[in-house]
mmCIF file of C-alpha atoms and ligand atoms in Angstrom:
data_model
loop_
_atom_site.group_PDB
_atom_site.id
_atom_site.type_symbol
_atom_site.label_atom_id
_atom_site.label_comp_id
_atom_site.label_asym_id
_atom_site.label_seq_id
_atom_site.Cartn_x
_atom_site.Cartn_y
_atom_site.Cartn_z
ATOM 1 C CA MET G 18 61.391 114.380 93.520
ATOM 2 C CA ILE G 19 57.710 115.962 93.573
ATOM 3 C CA ASP G 20 56.327 113.745 96.306
ATOM 4 C CA MET G 21 52.518 113.698 96.266
ATOM 5 C CA LYS G 22 51.384 111.551 98.998
ATOM 6 C CA GLY G 23 48.588 112.135 100.648
ATOM 7 C CA LYS G 24 47.081 114.044 97.753
ATOM 8 C CA VAL G 25 44.200 113.055 95.934
ATOM 9 C CA ALA G 26 44.250 113.639 91.574
ATOM 10 C CA VAL G 27 40.983 113.203 89.590
ATOM 11 C CA ILE G 28 41.913 112.116 86.093
ATOM 12 C CA PHE G 29 39.366 112.339 83.124
ATOM 13 C CA GLY G 30 40.278 111.163 79.726
ATOM 14 C CA LEU G 31 41.318 107.553 80.541
ATOM 15 C CA ALA G 32 40.325 105.267 77.245
ATOM 16 C CA ASN G 33 44.029 102.848 77.044
ATOM 17 C CA LYS G 34 47.445 102.409 77.257
ATOM 18 C CA ARG G 35 48.009 105.479 74.605
ATOM 19 C CA SER G 36 45.896 107.568 76.152
ATOM 20 C CA ILE G 37 47.853 110.904 77.416
ATOM 21 C CA ALA G 38 45.550 110.567 81.257
ATOM 22 C CA TYR G 39 47.693 106.922 81.540
ATOM 23 C CA GLY G 40 51.041 108.637 80.903
ATOM 24 C CA ILE G 41 49.860 111.744 83.450
ATOM 25 C CA ALA G 42 48.702 109.242 85.904
ATOM 26 C CA GLN G 43 52.224 106.802 85.744
ATOM 27 C CA ARG G 44 53.802 109.974 87.078
ATOM 28 C CA PHE G 45 51.140 111.048 89.636
ATOM 29 C CA ALA G 46 51.157 106.684 90.628
ATOM 30 C CA GLU G 47 55.368 107.461 90.785
ATOM 31 C CA ALA G 48 54.492 110.621 92.645
ATOM 32 C CA GLY G 49 52.727 108.577 95.287
ATOM 33 C CA ALA G 50 49.395 110.592 94.563
ATOM 34 C CA THR G 51 46.056 108.591 94.999
ATOM 35 C CA LEU G 52 44.317 108.756 91.876
ATOM 36 C CA VAL G 53 40.892 108.580 90.956
ATOM 37 C CA LEU G 54 40.493 107.890 86.958
ATOM 38 C CA SER G 55 37.092 108.987 85.068
ATOM 39 C CA TYR G 56 36.182 106.831 81.766
ATOM 40 C CA GLN G 57 34.121 108.237 79.282
ATOM 41 C CA SER G 58 31.884 104.819 79.163
ATOM 42 C CA GLU G 59 30.557 101.166 80.126
ATOM 43 C CA ARG G 60 32.532 100.499 76.580
ATOM 44 C CA LEU G 61 35.823 101.236 78.348
ATOM 45 C CA LYS G 62 34.957 100.573 81.981
ATOM 46 C CA ARG G 63 37.092 96.748 81.320
ATOM 47 C CA GLU G 64 40.347 98.402 80.033
ATOM 48 C CA ALA G 65 40.327 101.197 82.667
ATOM 49 C CA GLU G 66 40.229 98.544 85.493
ATOM 50 C CA SER G 67 43.304 97.075 84.171
ATOM 51 C CA LEU G 68 44.974 99.998 83.550
ATOM 52 C CA VAL G 69 44.286 100.575 87.324
ATOM 53 C CA ALA G 70 46.094 96.907 88.305
ATOM 54 C CA GLU G 71 48.868 97.992 85.649
ATOM 55 C CA LEU G 72 49.106 101.690 87.831
ATOM 56 C CA GLY G 73 49.799 98.859 90.864
ATOM 57 C CA GLN G 74 46.696 101.050 92.296
ATOM 58 C CA GLN G 75 44.553 98.426 92.962
ATOM 59 C CA GLU G 76 44.583 99.121 96.500
ATOM 60 C CA THR G 77 43.933 102.725 96.319
ATOM 61 C CA ALA G 78 42.825 103.277 93.051
ATOM 62 C CA ARG G 79 39.216 104.049 92.415
ATOM 63 C CA ILE G 80 37.867 104.362 88.847
ATOM 64 C CA TYR G 81 34.338 105.849 87.415
ATOM 65 C CA GLN G 82 32.640 106.596 84.297
ATOM 66 C CA CYS G 83 32.089 109.559 83.675
ATOM 67 C CA ASP G 84 30.349 111.376 80.814
ATOM 68 C CA VAL G 85 31.748 114.904 80.741
ATOM 69 C CA SER G 86 29.080 116.164 78.436
ATOM 70 C CA ARG G 87 26.061 115.115 81.271
ATOM 71 C CA ASP G 88 25.792 117.265 83.609
ATOM 72 C CA GLU G 89 24.150 114.773 86.416
ATOM 73 C CA GLU G 90 27.030 112.585 85.697
ATOM 74 C CA ILE G 91 29.437 115.323 86.878
ATOM 75 C CA ASP G 92 27.618 116.126 89.811
ATOM 76 C CA ALA G 93 27.214 112.161 90.768
ATOM 77 C CA LEU G 94 31.121 111.739 90.575
ATOM 78 C CA PHE G 95 32.449 114.460 92.246
ATOM 79 C CA ALA G 96 29.367 113.753 95.148
ATOM 80 C CA GLN G 97 30.712 110.034 94.881
ATOM 81 C CA ILE G 98 34.595 111.397 95.358
ATOM 82 C CA LYS G 99 33.592 113.731 98.579
ATOM 83 C CA GLU G 100 31.811 111.205 100.373
ATOM 84 C CA GLN G 101 35.161 108.600 99.584
ATOM 85 C CA TYR G 102 37.937 110.949 100.529
ATOM 86 C CA GLY G 103 36.961 114.259 101.387
ATOM 87 C CA THR G 104 39.191 116.597 99.937
ATOM 88 C CA ILE G 105 41.082 116.794 96.301
ATOM 89 C CA HIS G 106 44.490 118.470 95.266
ATOM 90 C CA SER G 107 44.793 118.399 91.677
ATOM 91 C CA VAL G 108 42.034 117.524 88.246
ATOM 92 C CA VAL G 109 43.281 116.435 85.159
ATOM 93 C CA HIS G 110 41.510 117.291 81.997
ATOM 94 C CA ALA G 111 42.495 115.156 79.636
ATOM 95 C CA VAL G 112 39.378 115.494 76.983
ATOM 96 C CA ALA G 113 38.339 116.143 73.203
ATOM 97 C CA PHE G 114 35.843 115.571 70.463
ATOM 98 C CA ALA G 115 34.498 116.333 67.473
ATOM 99 C CA PRO G 116 32.231 114.154 65.016
ATOM 100 C CA ALA G 117 34.332 113.058 62.692
ATOM 101 C CA ASP G 118 33.224 114.667 59.908
ATOM 102 C CA GLU G 119 34.547 117.886 61.384
ATOM 103 C CA ILE G 120 38.030 117.022 61.433
ATOM 104 C CA LYS G 121 37.543 115.363 57.717
ATOM 105 C CA ASN G 122 35.776 117.847 56.021
ATOM 106 C CA ASP G 123 36.765 121.413 54.314
ATOM 107 C CA PHE G 124 36.193 123.924 57.437
ATOM 108 C CA LEU G 125 33.713 125.803 55.524
ATOM 109 C CA LEU G 126 31.283 123.054 56.189
ATOM 110 C CA THR G 127 31.822 122.725 59.585
ATOM 111 C CA SER G 128 28.445 122.486 60.899
ATOM 112 C CA ARG G 129 26.278 123.978 63.553
ATOM 113 C CA GLU G 130 25.584 120.316 65.508
ATOM 114 C CA GLY G 131 29.242 119.714 65.277
ATOM 115 C CA PHE G 132 30.454 122.890 66.810
ATOM 116 C CA ARG G 133 28.393 122.949 69.819
ATOM 117 C CA ILE G 134 29.490 119.110 69.966
ATOM 118 C CA ALA G 135 33.203 119.816 70.017
ATOM 119 C CA HIS G 136 32.927 123.158 72.230
ATOM 120 C CA ASP G 137 30.426 120.875 74.350
ATOM 121 C CA VAL G 138 32.939 118.011 75.088
ATOM 122 C CA SER G 139 35.808 119.912 74.642
ATOM 123 C CA VAL G 140 35.574 123.400 76.340
ATOM 124 C CA TYR G 141 32.338 123.236 78.295
ATOM 125 C CA SER G 142 33.420 119.904 80.270
ATOM 126 C CA LEU G 143 35.766 121.998 81.888
ATOM 127 C CA ILE G 144 33.934 124.698 83.447
ATOM 128 C CA ALA G 145 31.442 121.954 84.085
ATOM 129 C CA VAL G 146 34.313 119.725 86.231
ATOM 130 C CA ALA G 147 35.929 122.218 87.729
ATOM 131 C CA ARG G 148 32.817 123.679 89.200
ATOM 132 C CA GLY G 149 32.216 119.930 90.525
ATOM 133 C CA ALA G 150 35.903 119.713 91.469
ATOM 134 C CA ALA G 151 36.191 123.905 93.540
ATOM 135 C CA PRO G 152 34.215 123.123 96.518
ATOM 136 C CA LEU G 153 35.883 119.598 97.116
ATOM 137 C CA MET G 154 39.880 121.458 97.253
ATOM 138 C CA GLU G 155 39.571 123.043 100.705
ATOM 139 C CA ALA G 156 43.397 123.440 100.433
ATOM 140 C CA GLY G 157 43.774 125.467 96.970
ATOM 141 C CA GLY G 158 44.461 122.883 94.214
ATOM 142 C CA ALA G 159 45.170 122.779 91.247
ATOM 143 C CA ILE G 160 43.283 122.085 87.466
ATOM 144 C CA VAL G 161 45.344 121.023 84.529
ATOM 145 C CA THR G 162 44.231 120.364 80.576
ATOM 146 C CA LEU G 163 45.365 119.237 77.228
ATOM 147 C CA THR G 164 45.324 121.807 74.233
ATOM 148 C CA TYR G 165 47.165 122.051 71.293
ATOM 149 C CA TYR G 166 48.914 124.398 68.556
ATOM 150 C CA GLY G 167 45.936 123.844 66.308
ATOM 151 C CA ALA G 168 44.215 126.447 68.326
ATOM 152 C CA ASP G 169 47.128 129.212 66.993
ATOM 153 C CA LYS G 170 47.888 127.869 63.818
ATOM 154 C CA VAL G 171 46.153 126.178 61.118
ATOM 155 C CA PHE G 172 46.719 122.694 60.662
ATOM 156 C CA PRO G 173 44.999 121.187 57.907
ATOM 157 C CA ASN G 174 42.255 119.101 58.619
ATOM 158 C CA TYR G 175 42.336 120.265 62.707
ATOM 159 C CA ASN G 176 39.508 122.329 62.071
ATOM 160 C CA VAL G 177 36.578 123.093 64.563
ATOM 161 C CA MET G 178 38.556 121.272 67.078
ATOM 162 C CA GLY G 179 41.479 124.517 66.607
ATOM 163 C CA VAL G 180 38.690 126.519 67.495
ATOM 164 C CA ALA G 181 37.479 124.784 70.490
ATOM 165 C CA LYS G 182 41.301 124.438 71.931
ATOM 166 C CA ALA G 183 41.722 128.578 71.290
ATOM 167 C CA ALA G 184 38.136 128.680 73.320
ATOM 168 C CA LEU G 185 39.343 125.855 75.567
ATOM 169 C CA GLU G 186 43.031 128.039 76.724
ATOM 170 C CA ALA G 187 40.541 131.341 76.801
ATOM 171 C CA THR G 188 38.970 129.283 79.436
ATOM 172 C CA VAL G 189 41.706 128.615 81.368
ATOM 173 C CA ARG G 190 42.327 132.144 81.766
ATOM 174 C CA TYR G 191 39.019 132.764 82.732
ATOM 175 C CA LEU G 192 39.048 130.027 85.392
ATOM 176 C CA ALA G 193 41.926 131.362 86.585
ATOM 177 C CA ALA G 194 41.277 134.354 87.390
ATOM 178 C CA SER G 195 38.022 132.704 89.009
ATOM 179 C CA LEU G 196 39.147 130.577 91.105
ATOM 180 C CA GLY G 197 42.413 131.934 91.819
ATOM 181 C CA PRO G 198 41.363 133.940 95.157
ATOM 182 C CA ARG G 199 39.753 130.504 96.791
ATOM 183 C CA GLY G 200 43.864 129.171 95.856
ATOM 184 C CA ILE G 201 43.044 127.002 93.154
ATOM 185 C CA ARG G 202 45.223 127.416 89.820
ATOM 186 C CA VAL G 203 44.199 126.346 86.252
ATOM 187 C CA ASN G 204 46.820 125.957 83.377
ATOM 188 C CA ALA G 205 46.984 124.466 80.376
ATOM 189 C CA ILE G 206 50.175 122.047 78.385
ATOM 190 C CA SER G 207 49.574 122.537 74.884
ATOM 191 C CA ALA G 208 50.822 119.133 73.864
ATOM 192 C CA GLY G 209 52.518 117.895 70.319
ATOM 193 C CA PRO G 210 51.269 115.455 68.469
ATOM 194 C CA ILE G 211 51.829 111.793 70.033
ATOM 195 C CA LYS G 212 49.755 108.666 67.975
ATOM 196 C CA THR G 213 46.968 107.917 70.431
ATOM 197 C CA LEU G 214 43.225 106.653 69.919
ATOM 198 C CA ALA G 215 42.461 110.843 68.821
ATOM 199 C CA ALA G 216 44.875 110.987 66.356
ATOM 200 C CA ARG G 217 43.722 107.063 65.206
ATOM 201 C CA GLY G 218 42.199 107.583 61.905
ATOM 202 C CA ILE G 219 44.041 111.396 61.130
ATOM 203 C CA GLY G 220 44.855 111.714 57.367
ATOM 204 C CA ASP G 221 48.860 112.569 57.298
ATOM 205 C CA PHE G 222 48.718 112.025 61.221
ATOM 206 C CA SER G 223 52.615 110.297 60.218
ATOM 207 C CA LYS G 224 53.552 113.452 58.328
ATOM 208 C CA ILE G 225 52.270 115.971 61.204
ATOM 209 C CA LEU G 226 54.998 113.851 63.471
ATOM 210 C CA ASP G 227 57.575 114.089 60.408
ATOM 211 C CA ALA G 228 57.517 117.627 60.371
ATOM 212 C CA VAL G 229 58.217 117.788 64.094
ATOM 213 C CA THR G 230 60.968 115.306 63.876
ATOM 214 C CA GLU G 231 62.395 117.617 61.207
ATOM 215 C CA ARG G 232 61.690 121.185 62.473
ATOM 216 C CA ALA G 233 61.527 120.791 66.394
ATOM 217 C CA PRO G 234 64.737 121.567 68.577
ATOM 218 C CA LEU G 235 64.701 118.844 69.860
ATOM 219 C CA LYS G 236 64.595 116.589 66.536
ATOM 220 C CA ARG G 237 62.256 114.263 67.762
ATOM 221 C CA ASN G 238 58.793 114.055 68.972
ATOM 222 C CA VAL G 239 57.342 113.946 72.725
ATOM 223 C CA ASP G 240 55.437 111.584 74.849
ATOM 224 C CA GLN G 241 53.232 110.932 77.320
ATOM 225 C CA LEU G 242 55.290 110.181 80.070
ATOM 226 C CA GLU G 243 57.223 113.884 79.025
ATOM 227 C CA VAL G 244 53.484 115.221 79.494
ATOM 228 C CA GLY G 245 52.644 113.650 82.164
ATOM 229 C CA GLY G 246 56.016 115.307 83.954
ATOM 230 C CA ALA G 247 54.927 118.887 82.960
ATOM 231 C CA ALA G 248 51.585 118.114 84.681
ATOM 232 C CA LEU G 249 52.666 116.313 87.530
ATOM 233 C CA PHE G 250 54.650 119.572 88.220
ATOM 234 C CA LEU G 251 52.108 121.965 87.624
ATOM 235 C CA CYS G 252 50.193 120.222 90.090
ATOM 236 C CA SER G 253 52.935 120.815 92.526
ATOM 237 C CA ASP G 254 53.700 123.361 94.615
ATOM 238 C CA LEU G 255 56.787 123.446 92.470
ATOM 239 C CA ALA G 256 54.397 125.332 90.287
ATOM 240 C CA SER G 257 52.678 127.589 93.306
ATOM 241 C CA GLY G 258 53.154 131.007 91.614
ATOM 242 C CA ILE G 259 51.520 129.909 87.931
ATOM 243 C CA THR G 260 48.397 130.012 86.702
ATOM 244 C CA GLY G 261 46.615 131.111 83.520
ATOM 245 C CA GLU G 262 49.143 129.841 81.106
ATOM 246 C CA VAL G 263 49.087 127.376 78.146
ATOM 247 C CA THR G 264 52.767 125.136 78.710
ATOM 248 C CA PHE G 265 54.170 123.584 75.608
ATOM 249 C CA VAL G 266 55.745 120.349 75.626
ATOM 250 C CA ASP G 267 56.442 120.354 72.343
ATOM 251 C CA CYS G 268 60.023 119.696 71.776
ATOM 252 C CA GLY G 269 60.081 123.389 71.019
ATOM 253 C CA PHE G 270 58.142 123.141 67.838
ATOM 254 C CA ASN G 271 56.349 126.062 68.478
ATOM 255 C CA ILE G 272 59.447 128.672 68.300
ATOM 256 C CA THR G 273 60.094 127.663 65.195
ATOM 257 C CA GLY G 274 59.486 129.573 61.559
ATOM 258 C CA ILE G 275 60.348 127.308 59.057
HETATM 259 P P1 LIG F 320 42.767 109.853 74.335
HETATM 260 O O1 LIG F 320 41.871 109.691 73.114
HETATM 261 O O2 LIG F 320 43.407 108.461 74.329
HETATM 262 O O3 LIG F 320 41.813 110.820 75.100
HETATM 263 C C1 LIG F 320 40.763 111.472 74.468
HETATM 264 C C2 LIG F 320 39.946 111.145 75.938
HETATM 265 O O4 LIG F 320 38.632 112.014 75.651
HETATM 266 C C3 LIG F 320 39.102 109.296 75.919
HETATM 267 O O5 LIG F 320 39.253 108.895 76.758
HETATM 268 C C4 LIG F 320 38.115 109.770 75.689
HETATM 269 O O6 LIG F 320 37.051 108.803 76.186
HETATM 270 C C5 LIG F 320 37.474 111.125 76.467
HETATM 271 N N1 LIG F 320 36.191 111.827 75.988
HETATM 272 C C6 LIG F 320 35.363 111.864 74.607
HETATM 273 N N2 LIG F 320 34.916 112.769 75.012
HETATM 274 C C7 LIG F 320 34.382 112.381 75.968
HETATM 275 C C8 LIG F 320 33.035 112.844 76.724
HETATM 276 N N3 LIG F 320 31.952 113.020 76.374
HETATM 277 N N4 LIG F 320 32.813 112.310 78.314
HETATM 278 C C9 LIG F 320 34.561 111.887 78.711
HETATM 279 N N5 LIG F 320 35.425 111.188 78.213
HETATM 280 C C10 LIG F 320 34.973 111.592 76.729
HETATM 281 O O7 LIG F 320 43.465 110.646 73.257
HETATM 282 P P2 LIG F 320 44.650 111.775 74.061
HETATM 283 O O8 LIG F 320 45.649 112.033 72.851
HETATM 284 O O9 LIG F 320 44.864 110.823 74.899
HETATM 285 O O10 LIG F 320 43.132 113.038 74.261
HETATM 286 C C11 LIG F 320 43.794 113.328 75.271
HETATM 287 C C12 LIG F 320 43.733 114.998 75.172
HETATM 288 O O11 LIG F 320 45.150 115.661 74.862
HETATM 289 C C13 LIG F 320 43.253 115.875 74.496
HETATM 290 O O12 LIG F 320 42.034 117.069 75.146
HETATM 291 C C14 LIG F 320 44.146 116.256 73.216
HETATM 292 O O13 LIG F 320 43.031 116.773 72.405
HETATM 293 C C15 LIG F 320 45.139 116.497 73.699
HETATM 294 N N6 LIG F 320 46.200 116.959 72.804
HETATM 295 C C16 LIG F 320 46.337 115.581 72.293
HETATM 296 C C17 LIG F 320 47.670 115.375 71.636
HETATM 297 C C18 LIG F 320 47.465 113.755 70.371
HETATM 298 O O14 LIG F 320 48.673 114.698 69.667
HETATM 299 N N7 LIG F 320 47.171 112.608 70.708
HETATM 300 C C19 LIG F 320 48.174 116.618 71.430
HETATM 301 C C20 LIG F 320 47.914 117.848 72.526
HETATM 302 C C21 LIG F 320 46.884 117.774 72.779
HETATM 303 O O1 LIG F 321 42.868 116.847 69.864
HETATM 304 C C1 LIG F 321 43.234 116.169 69.128
HETATM 305 C C2 LIG F 321 42.663 115.197 68.334
HETATM 306 C C3 LIG F 321 41.133 115.271 69.253
HETATM 307 C C4 LIG F 321 40.092 114.171 68.307
HETATM 308 C C5 LIG F 321 40.435 112.818 67.503
HETATM 309 C C6 LIG F 321 39.368 112.704 66.804
HETATM 310 C C7 LIG F 321 39.583 111.307 66.176
HETATM 311 C C8 LIG F 321 38.154 110.746 66.119
HETATM 312 C C9 LIG F 321 39.020 114.419 68.497
HETATM 313 N N1 LIG F 321 37.640 114.271 67.607
HETATM 314 C C10 LIG F 321 38.084 113.077 66.778
HETATM 315 N N2 LIG F 321 36.427 112.896 66.779
HETATM 316 C C11 LIG F 321 37.129 111.027 66.493
HETATM 317 O O2 LIG F 321 36.023 111.036 65.613
HETATM 318 N N3 LIG F 321 45.269 116.198 68.847
HETATM 319 C C12 LIG F 321 45.400 117.259 69.302
HETATM 320 C C13 LIG F 321 45.386 114.989 67.972
HETATM 321 C C14 LIG F 321 45.833 115.872 66.766
HETATM 322 O O3 LIG F 321 44.250 115.375 66.066
HETATM 323 C C15 LIG F 321 44.461 116.009 64.320
HETATM 324 C C16 LIG F 321 45.580 116.789 64.751
HETATM 325 C C17 LIG F 321 46.178 116.170 65.516
HETATM 326 C C18 LIG F 321 47.660 116.634 66.333
HETATM 327 C C19 LIG F 321 43.737 116.484 63.235
HETATM 328 C C20 LIG F 321 44.340 117.159 62.299
HETATM 329 C C21 LIG F 321 45.893 117.678 62.507
HETATM 330 C C22 LIG F 321 46.744 117.277 63.699
#
């Protein structure tokens, strides 16, 4: 059993019970970690509060609002965390966004502003969060982000998000090189498709899920807790030699040719 007692984990990207961030939070809570959860906006506050209660962490966990496209909100978040906890050990970045049109229209029609927003929220935010977290990781630490196979291969409609995930994976490698000398590891998990809020309204999502059931070696889809288990491992001492990597948690779909 992985023991994270006395370790503080900051998790970004909590929207609801289906969020991958919530599956990760559950695994960290089971391992005894102290959780700091963050949600994007006022709109999600009540939901985040009830999720903390369900994690059985009302006593210890804290929740903060933080829009990762705003430097001042990231700065304020880490200032509060520093005051409250001093040192932190893990950061989970489970955040992505592209304007709806960009993942609906032909890729050729990708707008300058849509490209900018997708990369700002889904890629630059990892750099900003890592810079905020690093000074608090006094005993070393681990950062994990979430990516998708659409970074490597073309999936209909994933469009500018695929380009952003490719940039995110390169960002993981550059951050790993930058932060490695301080004992901070940076990795990505490439999760298989999961029906979360971020998957809602995506045309043909069930087709994507069915293709995995059909083709993946394990003949099924992954769930949020399986991604959570991998995130916990990557943040634990068991993964002390792993940095700059992309680990697939996709029932093996990515290894198949047809
Ligand atoms: P989700 O909708 O539950 O989570 C996405 C989160 O991003 C939400 O909590 C949302 O509030 C947050 N977010 C968006 N813009 C933000 C901003 N400006 N500031 C702060 N937070 C912001 O969906 P999810 O599927 O759990 O997505 C989490 C991560 O997993 C994303 O990076 C996504 O690309 C990745 N991922 C998802 C799948 C999938 O099929 N669901 C597969 C692979 C990777
Ligand atoms: O990264 C994602 C989706 C991220 C996402 C989702 C939305 C929906 C609502 C980013 N921005 C938005 N903007 C919105 O307005 N995934 C890995 C899930 C996903 O999305 C797909 C997929 C998969 C898998 C889109 C097309 C094809 C496959």
